[in-house]
């Protein structure tokens, strides 16, 4: 492999990794993970803070 092809491969990889569809997918996955964690957390501090929100949205039962 020549130095030129390595640079070209690296630029192509960076271009794919930073593309809008990849960024959008990563954003949605991270957001979904955070929301899931908050809604279904049994950690007392998170549970207390989101208690009424859990009951008013999605009909999430917590007890």
PDB file of C-alpha atoms in Angstrom, residues 16-62:
ATOM      1  CA  UNK A  16     -18.002   8.488   6.279  1.00  0.00           C
ATOM      2  CA  UNK A  17     -17.657   8.754  10.057  1.00  0.00           C
ATOM      3  CA  UNK A  18     -18.568  12.430  10.070  1.00  0.00           C
ATOM      4  CA  UNK A  19     -21.372  12.206   7.533  1.00  0.00           C
ATOM      5  CA  UNK A  20     -24.792  13.557   8.454  1.00  0.00           C
ATOM      6  CA  UNK A  21     -26.575  10.157   8.501  1.00  0.00           C
ATOM      7  CA  UNK A  22     -23.945   8.745  10.870  1.00  0.00           C
ATOM      8  CA  UNK A  23     -24.138  11.784  13.139  1.00  0.00           C
ATOM      9  CA  UNK A  24     -27.943  11.644  13.160  1.00  0.00           C
ATOM     10  CA  UNK A  25     -27.950   7.942  13.987  1.00  0.00           C
ATOM     11  CA  UNK A  26     -25.461   8.377  16.817  1.00  0.00           C
ATOM     12  CA  UNK A  27     -27.441  11.324  18.202  1.00  0.00           C
ATOM     13  CA  UNK A  28     -30.703   9.369  18.165  1.00  0.00           C
ATOM     14  CA  UNK A  29     -29.118   6.322  19.783  1.00  0.00           C
ATOM     15  CA  UNK A  30     -27.508   8.381  22.532  1.00  0.00           C
ATOM     16  CA  UNK A  31     -30.700  10.345  23.167  1.00  0.00           C
ATOM     17  CA  UNK A  32     -32.750   7.144  23.322  1.00  0.00           C
ATOM     18  CA  UNK A  33     -30.289   5.585  25.758  1.00  0.00           C
ATOM     19  CA  UNK A  34     -30.426   8.613  28.055  1.00  0.00           C
ATOM     20  CA  UNK A  35     -34.232   8.758  27.988  1.00  0.00           C
ATOM     21  CA  UNK A  36     -34.519   5.002  28.599  1.00  0.00           C
ATOM     22  CA  UNK A  37     -32.097   5.240  31.515  1.00  0.00           C
ATOM     23  CA  UNK A  38     -33.980   8.122  33.130  1.00  0.00           C
ATOM     24  CA  UNK A  39     -37.434   6.608  32.678  1.00  0.00           C
ATOM     25  CA  UNK A  40     -36.575   3.139  33.907  1.00  0.00           C
ATOM     26  CA  UNK A  41     -33.961   3.954  36.517  1.00  0.00           C
ATOM     27  CA  UNK A  42     -34.343   2.510  39.984  1.00  0.00           C
ATOM     28  CA  UNK A  43     -31.684   4.851  41.341  1.00  0.00           C
ATOM     29  CA  UNK A  44     -33.529   6.783  44.085  1.00  0.00           C
ATOM     30  CA  UNK A  45     -32.364  10.281  43.083  1.00  0.00           C
ATOM     31  CA  UNK A  46     -33.323   9.816  39.434  1.00  0.00           C
ATOM     32  CA  UNK A  47     -36.559   8.043  40.372  1.00  0.00           C
ATOM     33  CA  UNK A  48     -37.684  10.845  42.695  1.00  0.00           C
ATOM     34  CA  UNK A  49     -36.909  13.573  40.196  1.00  0.00           C
ATOM     35  CA  UNK A  50     -38.792  11.939  37.339  1.00  0.00           C
ATOM     36  CA  UNK A  51     -41.593  10.313  39.320  1.00  0.00           C
ATOM     37  CA  UNK A  52     -44.483  12.476  38.100  1.00  0.00           C
ATOM     38  CA  UNK A  53     -43.039  12.661  34.591  1.00  0.00           C
ATOM     39  CA  UNK A  54     -42.957   8.870  34.442  1.00  0.00           C
ATOM     40  CA  UNK A  55     -46.625   8.643  35.344  1.00  0.00           C
ATOM     41  CA  UNK A  56     -47.776  11.364  32.961  1.00  0.00           C
ATOM     42  CA  UNK A  57     -45.904  10.158  29.894  1.00  0.00           C
ATOM     43  CA  UNK A  58     -45.977   6.721  28.333  1.00  0.00           C
ATOM     44  CA  UNK A  59     -47.970   5.343  31.271  1.00  0.00           C
ATOM     45  CA  UNK A  60     -44.807   4.013  32.853  1.00  0.00           C
ATOM     46  CA  UNK A  61     -45.570   2.208  36.076  1.00  0.00           C
ATOM     47  CA  UNK A  62     -42.863   2.453  38.681  1.00  0.00           C
TER      48      UNK A  62
END
